[in-house]
Coordinates of C-alpha atoms in Angstrom, one line a residue:
Chain A
M1 CA 17.6 -5.6 43.9
K2 CA 20.7 -7.4 42.7
K3 CA 20.5 -9.7 45.7
A4 CA 16.9 -10.4 44.8
I5 CA 17.9 -11.4 41.3
R6 CA 20.6 -13.6 42.6
N7 CA 18.0 -15.2 44.8
T8 CA 15.9 -16.5 41.9
T9 CA 15.9 -20.2 41.6
I10 CA 16.8 -22.0 38.4
A11 CA 13.2 -22.8 37.8
D12 CA 12.3 -19.1 38.1
R13 CA 14.8 -18.2 35.4
I14 CA 13.7 -21.1 33.1
L15 CA 10.1 -20.0 33.5
F16 CA 11.0 -16.4 32.8
L17 CA 12.9 -17.3 29.6
L18 CA 10.1 -19.7 28.5
L19 CA 7.5 -17.0 28.9
I20 CA 9.6 -14.4 27.0
V21 CA 10.3 -16.7 24.1
T22 CA 6.7 -17.8 23.9
S23 CA 5.4 -14.2 23.9
I24 CA 7.9 -13.0 21.3
A25 CA 7.1 -16.0 19.1
G26 CA 3.5 -15.2 19.5
L27 CA 4.1 -11.5 18.5
V28 CA 5.9 -12.6 15.4
Y29 CA 3.2 -15.0 14.5
T30 CA 0.3 -12.6 15.0
R31 CA 2.2 -10.0 13.0
E32 CA 2.3 -12.4 10.1
A33 CA -1.2 -13.7 10.5
F34 CA -2.5 -10.1 10.5
S35 CA -0.4 -8.7 7.7
L36 CA -1.1 -5.2 6.7
G37 CA -4.4 -5.0 5.0
S38 CA -6.6 -2.1 3.9
D39 CA -9.9 -3.0 5.5
V40 CA -11.4 -1.7 8.7
L41 CA -14.0 -4.1 10.1
V42 CA -16.4 -2.8 12.7
E43 CA -18.3 -5.3 14.7
V44 CA -21.0 -4.7 17.3
N45 CA -22.0 -7.6 19.6
G46 CA -20.0 -10.0 17.4
K47 CA -21.8 -9.1 14.2
P48 CA -20.0 -7.3 11.3
V49 CA -21.6 -3.8 11.0
Y50 CA -19.2 -1.9 8.7
T51 CA -16.4 -2.8 6.5
L52 CA -14.5 0.4 5.6
A53 CA -11.5 1.1 3.5
L54 CA -8.4 2.2 5.4
D55 CA -7.3 4.5 2.7
V56 CA -10.5 6.6 2.5
N57 CA -10.8 9.3 5.1
T58 CA -14.1 9.0 6.9
E59 CA -15.9 9.5 10.1
I60 CA -18.7 7.3 11.2
S61 CA -20.9 7.0 14.3
I62 CA -21.4 3.5 15.6
E63 CA -24.3 2.5 17.8
G64 CA -23.0 0.1 20.4
T65 CA -25.0 -1.9 22.9
D66 CA -24.7 0.8 25.6
G67 CA -24.0 4.0 23.7
R68 CA -22.5 5.6 20.7
T69 CA -18.9 5.9 19.5
V70 CA -17.4 7.9 16.8
L71 CA -14.8 6.2 14.6
E72 CA -12.4 8.3 12.5
I73 CA -10.3 7.1 9.6
K74 CA -7.6 9.4 8.4
N75 CA -4.3 9.0 6.6
N76 CA -4.5 5.2 6.8
K77 CA -5.0 5.2 10.5
V78 CA -8.0 4.6 12.7
R79 CA -9.0 5.9 16.0
M80 CA -12.0 6.0 18.3
R81 CA -12.6 9.7 18.6
E82 CA -15.5 9.7 21.0
A83 CA -17.2 7.1 23.1
D84 CA -20.2 7.2 25.4
C85 CA -18.5 5.3 28.2
S86 CA -16.9 5.9 31.6
N87 CA -13.5 4.5 31.0
Q88 CA -12.7 6.0 27.6
T89 CA -10.2 3.2 27.1
C90 CA -10.7 3.0 23.3
V91 CA -10.3 6.7 22.9
K92 CA -7.1 6.7 24.9
Q93 CA -5.7 4.0 22.7
G94 CA -5.3 6.7 20.0
W95 CA -4.4 6.1 16.3
I96 CA -3.7 2.6 15.1
S97 CA -2.9 1.3 11.6
K98 CA -3.1 -2.3 12.5
G99 CA -4.6 -4.5 15.1
T100 CA -7.7 -3.9 17.1
I101 CA -9.6 -1.3 19.1
V102 CA -12.0 -2.8 21.6
C103 CA -14.7 -0.9 23.4
L104 CA -15.9 -3.3 26.1
P105 CA -18.9 -1.3 27.5
N106 CA -20.4 -0.9 24.0
N107 CA -19.4 -4.3 22.7
I108 CA -17.7 -2.7 19.7
V109 CA -14.6 -4.3 18.1
V110 CA -12.7 -2.5 15.4
I111 CA -10.3 -4.7 13.4
V112 CA -7.8 -3.3 11.0
G113 CA -6.2 -5.6 8.4
S114 CA -8.4 -8.5 8.6
R115 CA -11.1 -9.3 6.1
S116 CA -14.7 -9.9 6.9
K117 CA -14.3 -13.3 5.2
K118 CA -10.9 -13.7 6.7
D119 CA -9.9 -16.9 4.9
I120 CA -11.3 -15.9 1.5
D121 CA -9.4 -13.6 -0.9
A122 CA -12.2 -13.0 -3.4
I123 CA -15.7 -14.1 -4.3
T124 CA -16.8 -15.2 -7.7
G125 CA -20.4 -15.1 -8.8
Chain B
M1 CA -10.0 -17.2 62.5
P2 CA -7.6 -15.7 65.1
L3 CA -7.8 -12.0 65.8
Q4 CA -4.2 -11.5 64.6
D5 CA -5.1 -13.0 61.2
K6 CA -8.0 -10.6 60.8
Y7 CA -5.7 -7.6 61.5
R8 CA -3.2 -8.9 59.2
I9 CA -5.7 -9.4 56.4
A10 CA -7.2 -6.0 57.0
I11 CA -3.8 -4.3 56.8
L12 CA -2.5 -6.2 53.8
S13 CA -5.8 -5.7 52.0
A14 CA -5.5 -2.0 52.7
Y15 CA -2.0 -2.0 51.2
A16 CA -3.2 -4.0 48.2
L17 CA -6.1 -1.6 47.7
A18 CA -3.8 1.4 48.0
L19 CA -1.4 0.0 45.4
H20 CA -4.3 -1.0 43.2
G21 CA -5.7 2.6 43.4
F22 CA -2.3 4.2 42.9
E23 CA -1.8 2.1 39.8
A24 CA -5.1 3.3 38.3
L25 CA -3.7 6.9 38.5
L26 CA -0.5 6.1 36.7
P27 CA -0.4 6.9 33.0
S28 CA 0.0 3.6 31.1
P29 CA 1.5 3.3 27.6
V30 CA -1.2 1.0 26.5
P31 CA -4.6 1.7 28.1
W32 CA -5.7 -1.8 28.9
L33 CA -2.4 -2.7 30.5
R34 CA -1.7 -2.6 34.2
F35 CA 1.4 -3.5 36.1
G36 CA -0.5 -5.5 38.7
I37 CA 1.6 -4.2 41.6
S38 CA -1.1 -5.2 44.1
N39 CA 0.0 -8.7 43.3
I40 CA 3.1 -8.0 45.4
I41 CA 0.9 -7.9 48.5
T42 CA -1.0 -11.0 47.5
L43 CA 2.2 -12.9 46.8
T44 CA 3.9 -11.8 50.0
A45 CA 0.8 -12.8 52.0
L46 CA 0.7 -16.2 50.2
V47 CA 4.3 -17.0 51.1
M48 CA 4.3 -15.7 54.6
F49 CA 0.7 -16.3 55.9
G50 CA -0.7 -19.0 53.6
F51 CA -3.3 -19.4 50.8
R52 CA -6.3 -18.5 52.9
T53 CA -4.9 -15.1 53.8
A54 CA -3.9 -14.4 50.2
M55 CA -7.3 -15.4 48.9
M56 CA -9.1 -13.1 51.3
I57 CA -6.9 -10.2 50.3
T58 CA -7.5 -10.8 46.7
L59 CA -11.3 -10.9 47.2
I60 CA -11.3 -7.8 49.3
R61 CA -9.1 -6.0 46.9
V62 CA -11.3 -6.9 43.9
V63 CA -14.6 -6.2 45.6
L64 CA -13.7 -2.9 47.3
G65 CA -11.5 -1.8 44.4
S66 CA -14.5 -2.1 42.1
I67 CA -16.9 -0.4 44.5
F68 CA -14.5 2.5 44.8
S69 CA -14.1 2.9 41.1
G70 CA -17.8 2.4 40.5
T71 CA -17.5 -0.8 38.4
F72 CA -18.9 -3.3 41.0
L73 CA -20.6 -6.2 39.2
G74 CA -19.9 -4.5 35.9
P75 CA -17.9 -6.0 33.0
A76 CA -14.6 -4.7 34.4
F77 CA -15.4 -6.3 37.7
M78 CA -15.9 -9.7 36.2
L79 CA -12.5 -9.5 34.4
S80 CA -10.9 -8.3 37.6
L81 CA -12.4 -11.0 39.7
G82 CA -11.7 -13.8 37.2
G83 CA -8.1 -12.6 36.8
G84 CA -7.5 -12.1 40.6
L85 CA -8.9 -15.5 41.5
A86 CA -7.1 -17.4 38.7
G87 CA -3.7 -15.7 39.6
T88 CA -4.0 -16.4 43.3
I89 CA -5.2 -19.9 42.9
A90 CA -2.4 -20.7 40.5
M91 CA 0.2 -19.3 42.7
G92 CA -1.2 -21.1 45.8
A93 CA -1.4 -24.4 43.9
V94 CA 2.2 -24.2 42.6
L95 CA 3.5 -23.2 46.0
S96 CA 1.7 -26.1 47.8
I97 CA 2.9 -28.6 45.3
S98 CA 6.5 -27.4 45.1
R99 CA 7.8 -25.5 48.1
N100 CA 11.3 -25.0 46.9
I101 CA 11.3 -25.1 43.1
F102 CA 10.0 -21.6 42.5
G103 CA 11.0 -18.5 44.4
P104 CA 8.8 -15.4 44.6
V105 CA 9.8 -14.4 41.1
G106 CA 8.7 -17.7 39.6
L107 CA 5.4 -17.5 41.6
S108 CA 4.8 -14.0 40.5
L109 CA 5.4 -15.0 36.9
I110 CA 2.9 -17.8 37.2
G111 CA 0.4 -15.5 38.9
A112 CA 0.7 -12.9 36.2
F113 CA 0.3 -15.5 33.5
F114 CA -2.8 -17.0 34.9
H115 CA -4.2 -13.6 35.8
N116 CA -3.8 -12.5 32.2
A117 CA -5.0 -15.8 30.7
A118 CA -8.1 -15.7 32.8
Q119 CA -8.8 -12.0 31.9
L120 CA -8.4 -12.8 28.1
F121 CA -10.6 -15.8 28.5
F122 CA -13.4 -13.8 30.2
A123 CA -13.0 -10.9 27.8
Y124 CA -13.5 -13.4 25.0
L125 CA -16.4 -15.1 26.7
L126 CA -18.2 -12.0 27.8
F127 CA -17.5 -9.3 25.4
I128 CA -15.1 -9.6 22.5
R129 CA -16.3 -12.9 20.9
R130 CA -13.6 -12.6 18.3
I131 CA -10.8 -15.1 18.6
E132 CA -8.6 -13.1 16.2
A133 CA -8.8 -10.0 18.4
V134 CA -7.9 -12.0 21.5
L135 CA -5.1 -13.8 19.7
F136 CA -3.8 -10.5 18.4
I137 CA -3.4 -8.9 21.8
S138 CA -2.5 -12.0 23.9
P139 CA 1.3 -12.1 23.0
V140 CA 1.6 -8.4 23.9
I141 CA -0.2 -9.0 27.2
L142 CA 1.9 -12.1 27.9
L143 CA 5.1 -10.2 27.2
I144 CA 4.3 -7.2 29.4
G145 CA 2.8 -9.5 32.0
T146 CA 6.1 -11.5 32.1
L147 CA 8.1 -8.3 32.5
T148 CA 5.9 -6.8 35.2
G149 CA 5.5 -10.2 36.9
F150 CA 9.3 -10.5 37.0
A151 CA 9.6 -7.0 38.6
N152 CA 6.8 -7.6 41.0
G153 CA 8.4 -10.9 42.0
L154 CA 11.7 -9.2 42.8
V155 CA 9.9 -6.6 45.0
A156 CA 7.9 -9.3 46.8
D157 CA 11.2 -11.2 47.4
I158 CA 12.8 -8.2 49.0
L159 CA 9.6 -7.5 51.0
I160 CA 9.5 -11.1 52.3
K161 CA 13.2 -11.1 53.3
N162 CA 12.7 -7.9 55.2
L163 CA 9.6 -9.0 56.9
L164 CA 11.2 -12.3 57.9
K165 CA 14.2 -10.4 59.2
N166 CA 12.0 -8.1 61.3
E167 CA 10.2 -11.0 62.7
Q168 CA 13.4 -12.7 63.7
D169 CA 14.7 -9.4 65.2
S170 CA 11.5 -9.0 67.2
I171 CA 11.8 -12.6 68.3
Q172 CA 15.4 -12.0 69.4
N173 CA 14.3 -8.8 71.1
V174 CA 11.7 -10.7 73.0
A175 CA 14.2 -13.4 73.9
R176 CA 16.7 -10.8 75.1
A177 CA 14.1 -9.0 77.2
Chain C
M1 CA 25.6 -11.8 37.6
N2 CA 26.8 -13.7 34.6
A3 CA 23.5 -15.6 34.2
L4 CA 21.6 -12.3 34.3
R5 CA 23.8 -10.7 31.6
N6 CA 23.4 -13.8 29.4
I7 CA 19.6 -13.7 29.9
S8 CA 19.4 -10.0 29.0
L9 CA 21.6 -10.5 25.9
L10 CA 19.4 -13.3 24.8
I11 CA 16.3 -11.2 25.2
L12 CA 17.9 -8.4 23.2
I13 CA 18.8 -10.8 20.4
L14 CA 15.3 -12.2 20.4
L15 CA 13.7 -8.8 20.4
T16 CA 15.8 -7.5 17.5
S17 CA 15.2 -10.6 15.4
A18 CA 11.5 -10.3 16.1
L19 CA 11.4 -6.7 15.0
S20 CA 13.6 -7.1 12.0
C21 CA 11.3 -9.9 10.7
S22 CA 8.5 -7.4 10.6
F23 CA 10.3 -4.9 8.4
G24 CA 10.7 -5.1 4.7
K25 CA 8.4 -8.0 4.5
A26 CA 6.0 -8.6 1.7
S27 CA 2.5 -7.5 2.6
V28 CA -0.9 -7.7 0.9
F29 CA -2.4 -4.5 -0.4
S30 CA -5.7 -4.1 -2.1
K31 CA -7.9 -1.5 -3.6
T32 CA -11.4 -1.4 -5.3
M33 CA -12.5 1.0 -8.0
P34 CA -15.7 1.3 -10.0
L35 CA -14.8 0.4 -13.6
M36 CA -16.4 -1.3 -16.6
D37 CA -19.8 -0.7 -15.0
T38 CA -18.9 -2.9 -12.0
M39 CA -16.5 -3.0 -9.1
V40 CA -12.9 -3.9 -9.8
S41 CA -10.7 -5.1 -7.0
I42 CA -6.9 -5.5 -7.2
T43 CA -4.9 -7.3 -4.5
V44 CA -1.1 -7.4 -4.7
V45 CA 1.7 -8.7 -2.7
A46 CA 4.4 -6.0 -2.5
D47 CA 7.3 -5.0 -0.3
S48 CA 6.1 -1.4 0.0
K49 CA 2.9 0.5 -0.1
E50 CA 4.3 2.8 -2.7
A51 CA 5.2 0.0 -5.1
A52 CA 1.7 -1.5 -4.6
E53 CA -0.1 1.8 -5.1
S54 CA 1.7 2.7 -8.3
A55 CA 1.2 -0.8 -9.8
M56 CA -2.4 -0.8 -8.9
Q57 CA -3.0 2.7 -10.2
R58 CA -1.6 1.9 -13.6
T59 CA -3.5 -1.3 -13.8
F60 CA -6.8 0.4 -13.0
A61 CA -6.0 2.9 -15.7
E62 CA -5.4 0.0 -18.1
I63 CA -8.6 -1.7 -17.2
G64 CA -10.5 1.6 -17.6
R65 CA -9.0 2.2 -21.0
F66 CA -9.9 -1.3 -22.3
G67 CA -13.4 -1.0 -20.7
E68 CA -14.1 2.1 -22.8
L69 CA -13.0 0.4 -26.0
I70 CA -15.6 -2.3 -25.8
N71 CA -18.3 -0.6 -23.9
F72 CA -21.6 -1.8 -25.4
Y73 CA -23.6 1.2 -24.1
S74 CA -21.1 4.0 -24.9
E75 CA -21.6 5.9 -28.2
N76 CA -17.9 6.5 -28.5
S77 CA -16.5 3.0 -28.0
E78 CA -14.9 1.0 -30.8
L79 CA -17.5 -1.7 -30.2
A80 CA -20.3 0.9 -30.8
G81 CA -18.5 1.8 -34.0
I82 CA -18.5 -1.8 -35.2
N83 CA -22.2 -2.2 -34.3
R84 CA -23.2 1.1 -35.9
N85 CA -21.6 0.2 -39.2
A86 CA -23.0 -3.3 -39.3
G87 CA -23.9 -4.3 -42.9
M88 CA -22.1 -1.2 -44.2
H89 CA -18.4 -1.4 -43.8
A90 CA -15.5 -2.8 -41.8
V91 CA -14.2 -0.8 -38.8
K92 CA -10.6 -0.5 -37.8
V93 CA -10.1 -1.2 -34.1
S94 CA -7.2 -1.5 -31.6
P95 CA -5.4 -4.8 -31.1
E96 CA -7.1 -5.5 -27.8
S97 CA -10.6 -5.1 -29.3
L98 CA -9.7 -7.3 -32.2
D99 CA -8.2 -9.9 -29.9
V100 CA -11.2 -10.1 -27.6
I101 CA -13.6 -10.3 -30.5
E102 CA -11.6 -13.1 -32.0
Q103 CA -11.5 -14.9 -28.7
A104 CA -15.3 -14.5 -28.4
V105 CA -15.7 -16.1 -31.9
I106 CA -13.5 -19.0 -30.9
A107 CA -15.6 -19.6 -27.7
A108 CA -18.7 -19.4 -29.9
E109 CA -17.3 -22.0 -32.3
K110 CA -16.1 -24.4 -29.6
S111 CA -19.5 -24.2 -27.8
G112 CA -21.5 -24.7 -30.9
G113 CA -23.1 -21.3 -30.5
A114 CA -24.2 -21.7 -26.9
F115 CA -22.1 -18.6 -26.3
D116 CA -22.6 -16.0 -29.1
P117 CA -21.1 -12.5 -29.0
T118 CA -23.6 -11.3 -31.6
I119 CA -26.5 -11.7 -29.1
G120 CA -26.6 -7.9 -28.8
P121 CA -30.0 -7.4 -30.6
V122 CA -31.6 -9.9 -28.2
V123 CA -29.9 -8.5 -25.1
R124 CA -31.2 -5.1 -26.0
L125 CA -34.8 -6.3 -25.9
W126 CA -34.6 -7.4 -22.2
D127 CA -34.8 -4.8 -19.5
F128 CA -34.2 -6.5 -16.2
P129 CA -34.4 -3.6 -13.8
N130 CA -37.8 -2.6 -15.3
R131 CA -39.0 -6.2 -15.5
R132 CA -39.6 -6.0 -19.2
K133 CA -39.5 -9.1 -21.4
P134 CA -39.6 -9.0 -25.2
T135 CA -42.6 -9.9 -27.2
E136 CA -42.6 -13.0 -29.5
F137 CA -42.6 -10.7 -32.5
E138 CA -39.6 -8.7 -31.3
L139 CA -37.7 -11.9 -30.6
A140 CA -38.6 -13.3 -34.0
Q141 CA -37.1 -10.2 -35.6
A142 CA -33.9 -10.2 -33.5
L143 CA -33.0 -13.8 -33.4
P144 CA -32.0 -14.1 -37.1
L145 CA -29.4 -11.4 -36.5
V146 CA -27.7 -13.6 -33.9
N147 CA -24.9 -15.5 -35.6
Y148 CA -21.2 -15.3 -34.8
K149 CA -20.3 -16.7 -38.2
D150 CA -21.3 -13.4 -39.7
I151 CA -18.5 -11.6 -37.9
L152 CA -15.6 -11.0 -40.4
I153 CA -12.3 -10.3 -38.8
D154 CA -9.4 -9.1 -40.8
R155 CA -6.3 -9.7 -38.7
A156 CA -3.9 -8.0 -41.2
A157 CA -6.0 -4.8 -41.5
F158 CA -7.2 -4.8 -37.9
T159 CA -10.8 -4.5 -39.0
V160 CA -14.1 -6.1 -37.9
F161 CA -17.1 -6.2 -40.1
L162 CA -20.7 -7.4 -39.2
K163 CA -22.2 -8.8 -42.4
R164 CA -25.8 -7.8 -41.8
K165 CA -27.4 -4.5 -40.8
G166 CA -28.8 -4.6 -37.3
M167 CA -26.3 -7.1 -36.0
M168 CA -24.7 -6.2 -32.7
I169 CA -21.7 -7.6 -30.8
D170 CA -22.1 -7.6 -27.0
L171 CA -18.9 -8.6 -25.2
G172 CA -20.5 -8.6 -21.8
G173 CA -20.0 -12.3 -21.5
I174 CA -16.2 -12.3 -22.1
A175 CA -14.8 -8.8 -21.8
K176 CA -14.3 -8.8 -18.0
G177 CA -12.3 -12.0 -18.1
Y178 CA -10.2 -10.6 -20.9
A179 CA -9.7 -7.4 -18.8
A180 CA -8.6 -9.5 -15.8
D181 CA -5.9 -11.0 -18.1
L182 CA -4.8 -7.6 -19.3
A183 CA -4.7 -6.4 -15.6
V184 CA -2.5 -9.3 -14.6
E185 CA -0.1 -8.6 -17.5
S186 CA 0.0 -5.0 -16.4
L187 CA 0.7 -5.9 -12.8
K188 CA 3.5 -8.3 -13.8
K189 CA 5.0 -5.6 -16.0
E190 CA 5.0 -3.3 -13.0
G191 CA 7.1 -5.9 -11.1
I192 CA 4.4 -7.5 -9.0
R193 CA 5.0 -11.2 -8.6
S194 CA 1.8 -12.2 -6.9
G195 CA -1.7 -10.9 -6.7
L196 CA -5.3 -11.1 -7.6
V197 CA -7.6 -9.2 -9.9
S198 CA -11.4 -9.4 -9.5
I199 CA -13.7 -7.8 -12.0
A200 CA -17.2 -8.5 -10.8
G201 CA -17.0 -12.3 -10.5
D202 CA -14.2 -12.8 -12.9
I203 CA -11.0 -13.4 -11.0
R204 CA -7.4 -14.0 -12.1
T205 CA -4.8 -15.0 -9.6
F206 CA -1.0 -15.3 -9.9
G207 CA 1.8 -16.2 -7.5
V208 CA 1.3 -17.0 -3.9
K209 CA 0.3 -15.1 -0.8
P210 CA 3.0 -13.9 1.7
D211 CA 2.4 -17.0 3.8
K212 CA 3.1 -19.1 0.6
G213 CA -0.5 -20.2 0.5
L214 CA -2.7 -20.3 -2.6
W215 CA -5.4 -17.7 -3.1
V216 CA -8.7 -18.8 -1.7
I217 CA -11.7 -18.0 -3.8
G218 CA -15.3 -18.4 -2.5
I219 CA -18.0 -19.4 -4.9
K220 CA -21.2 -17.5 -4.1
N221 CA -24.3 -19.5 -3.1
P222 CA -26.7 -18.9 -6.0
R223 CA -29.6 -19.0 -3.5
Q224 CA -28.5 -16.8 -0.6
T225 CA -30.2 -17.6 2.7
G226 CA -29.9 -14.2 4.1
E227 CA -26.3 -13.6 5.0
R228 CA -24.7 -11.3 2.5
D229 CA -22.2 -13.0 0.1
E230 CA -22.8 -16.4 1.5
I231 CA -20.5 -18.9 -0.2
I232 CA -21.3 -22.4 -1.2
A233 CA -17.7 -23.6 -1.8
R234 CA -14.1 -22.4 -1.6
I235 CA -11.4 -23.2 -4.0
R236 CA -7.6 -22.7 -3.9
L237 CA -5.9 -21.3 -6.9
G238 CA -2.3 -20.4 -8.0
D239 CA -1.8 -19.1 -11.5
K240 CA -5.4 -19.5 -12.6
A241 CA -8.6 -17.7 -13.6
I242 CA -12.1 -18.4 -12.4
S243 CA -15.4 -17.0 -13.7
T244 CA -19.0 -17.6 -12.6
A245 CA -22.2 -17.1 -14.5
G246 CA -25.2 -17.1 -12.2
D247 CA -29.0 -16.6 -12.7
Y248 CA -29.1 -14.4 -9.6
E249 CA -27.0 -11.5 -11.0
R250 CA -29.6 -9.7 -13.1
F251 CA -33.1 -11.1 -13.0
F252 CA -36.7 -10.5 -12.2
L253 CA -39.4 -12.9 -11.1
S254 CA -42.6 -12.9 -13.1
E255 CA -45.5 -15.4 -12.7
G256 CA -43.3 -17.6 -10.6
K257 CA -40.6 -17.8 -13.2
R258 CA -37.1 -16.4 -13.0
Y259 CA -36.1 -14.3 -16.0
H260 CA -32.3 -13.7 -15.8
H261 CA -29.6 -12.3 -18.1
L262 CA -28.0 -15.5 -19.3
L263 CA -29.9 -15.8 -22.6
D264 CA -29.8 -18.8 -24.9
P265 CA -28.8 -17.4 -28.3
K266 CA -31.0 -20.0 -30.0
S267 CA -34.3 -19.1 -28.2
G268 CA -33.6 -15.6 -26.9
Y269 CA -34.9 -16.7 -23.5
P270 CA -33.0 -17.3 -20.3
A271 CA -31.5 -20.8 -20.0
E272 CA -33.1 -22.8 -17.2
L273 CA -30.9 -25.8 -16.6
C274 CA -28.5 -24.3 -14.1
R275 CA -28.3 -21.9 -11.2
S276 CA -24.6 -21.1 -11.5
V277 CA -21.6 -22.3 -13.4
S278 CA -18.0 -21.6 -12.4
V279 CA -15.2 -22.3 -14.8
I280 CA -11.5 -22.6 -14.0
A281 CA -8.7 -22.3 -16.6
E282 CA -5.4 -20.5 -17.2
K283 CA -6.9 -17.4 -18.7
G284 CA -9.8 -15.1 -17.8
V285 CA -10.9 -14.9 -21.4
I286 CA -11.4 -18.6 -21.4
T287 CA -13.2 -18.8 -18.1
D288 CA -15.5 -15.9 -18.8
G289 CA -16.2 -17.0 -22.4
F290 CA -17.2 -20.5 -21.4
D291 CA -19.0 -20.0 -18.1
N292 CA -22.0 -18.6 -20.0
A293 CA -21.8 -21.3 -22.7
I294 CA -21.7 -24.1 -20.1
F295 CA -24.6 -22.5 -18.2
I296 CA -26.7 -22.4 -21.3
L297 CA -25.8 -26.0 -22.3
G298 CA -26.7 -27.3 -18.8
P299 CA -24.9 -29.8 -16.5
E300 CA -24.7 -32.8 -18.9
K301 CA -23.6 -31.2 -22.1
G302 CA -21.7 -28.5 -20.2
L303 CA -19.5 -31.0 -18.4
K304 CA -18.8 -32.7 -21.7
L305 CA -17.8 -29.4 -23.3
A306 CA -15.5 -28.5 -20.3
K307 CA -13.7 -31.8 -20.7
E308 CA -13.4 -31.3 -24.5
I309 CA -11.8 -27.9 -24.1
G310 CA -9.8 -28.9 -21.1
V311 CA -11.2 -26.6 -18.4
D312 CA -12.6 -27.3 -15.0
A313 CA -16.1 -26.5 -14.1
I314 CA -18.4 -26.5 -11.1
I315 CA -22.0 -26.6 -12.0
I316 CA -24.9 -26.0 -9.7
D317 CA -28.0 -27.3 -11.5
G318 CA -31.6 -26.2 -11.3
S319 CA -32.2 -28.5 -8.2
G320 CA -29.1 -27.2 -6.4
T321 CA -27.0 -30.3 -7.0
I322 CA -23.3 -29.6 -7.5
H323 CA -21.6 -31.3 -10.5
M324 CA -17.9 -30.8 -11.2
T325 CA -15.0 -32.1 -13.3
D326 CA -12.7 -34.7 -11.7
A327 CA -9.5 -32.6 -11.6
I328 CA -11.1 -29.9 -9.4
K329 CA -12.4 -32.3 -6.7
D330 CA -9.3 -32.2 -4.5
K331 CA -8.9 -28.4 -4.8
I332 CA -12.4 -27.5 -3.6
T333 CA -14.1 -27.5 -0.3
I334 CA -17.9 -27.5 -0.2
E335 CA -19.3 -25.5 2.7
K336 CA -21.3 -27.3 5.4
G337 CA -24.9 -27.9 4.6
H338 CA -24.6 -28.0 0.8

């Protein structure tokens, strides 16, 4: 293994560093852009369906394009508790307090921390 | 296509498929994240036997892999195909342009990057349709992809060295005989 | 191996700095509660959830307390006490009630009566949910009772007196803006340096967001085309207040006419020159007090009044054309298609 590392070319190392720096910069940036908010936005097929408060414990059933999923909000965390799909990826993701849960087979996207009108802080009128 | 090439493709594809299947069994810390270890085979094939062989292996791996897991022509298949093709084409292109600038590690990193980029792009195009969601996960995927790409590159490097050595040994044996 | 060690060291440093950035950083917290017969939202920038929660909790309590003092429909409010004793005797009230009534009288004076807090007797005749409009006779009886000059305020004794029996103060057109001011004071007292209070459409902002950006407020399209909460323009605010009066909030349609809650104190009927008016100033009590007045005056006189009292206004007139004061033009973005 050591020999293999020594075998890397200068370009390999530069590329590796560049990728690491870019991804970490990206991580920091997205963390800032998606600062902790208290809304849970549920979208089916790209359309907002529910906007829920993160600090109210609830459980809702969401009709996706291919089946039904059950979303649970508890103690400021969100998880997909059940999903009518083969891969169960969203269920395995577990509890999140920030970021997104995506259920590809059902076209369901759950976003925590972003507002439905993301660039607007309040509406008058 | 010479018979030897077909054998080679068949055997390497089998390896790639085996690794691909094995990986699906591994518990992963983040569900939609894979190590992409089958790329070791693709990369080795690319360096040793050329772009055509690597491309064939990628296609066979994607198609058979999805048939085995029951996702053929489904959404996961589209992601897998897009990612596999983009990764292999990118590695092949870089290798053909610059024979000596990048080693297997660099090629593996490039492959992983384009593989992930293509998957994110297709995921956005086909399913997610929310640029925020894609942007949010992309740095995580990029970081993990870089680390796994690095590791895969090292393994591929060792594999290539050994295969070359074996080949030389066998050539020497033939010469001796 | 040296290169590798350097690389791993560098990665470690980068990782730690990336992680440390994300801790102890100001975040945005927000909460919504039903108060003052509407939804009240508070958004604050705070370092911890606990600090944000306790500040918001106390502020909600403060808004609720004030809301009860001036509740037009509650028997027990101080405002109900004033109205009940109209023409009889002066009523002692708390400083906030006195203050908001005084501010309402000032708004009435400056707008030449286009806004009038004594419109209560007329307001009571209209029942928007049940599509009831008053008869001419009812209006003729109620209108003489509408005159802000008949409110007598004794600042020293903290009393308010309505000169004639049957007079009624309705603070619906100014109280929410005043409450937003109170809420911002409360949040500042709790150590919050930046935030936003929204009481129905009356919004007060202070400080800047964690990304150092101004608060972005959307102005609702008075004629929604389907999408919920479609906005017609967005505006960036720092330490400001914005209020909107719109003919779409409470209304009914009858014989092709729109009867809405923004009543002209002179006629007792809804004013017809505008669809919505947004006012921007330093204080919520100013913006809330003058949005109705400018709405009732219409685009021309309304813009004139805005300039006189030194506030900014965005007026959408009866045909949908947008008029605004000059100073606001570089802070506002009109949405596409308007």
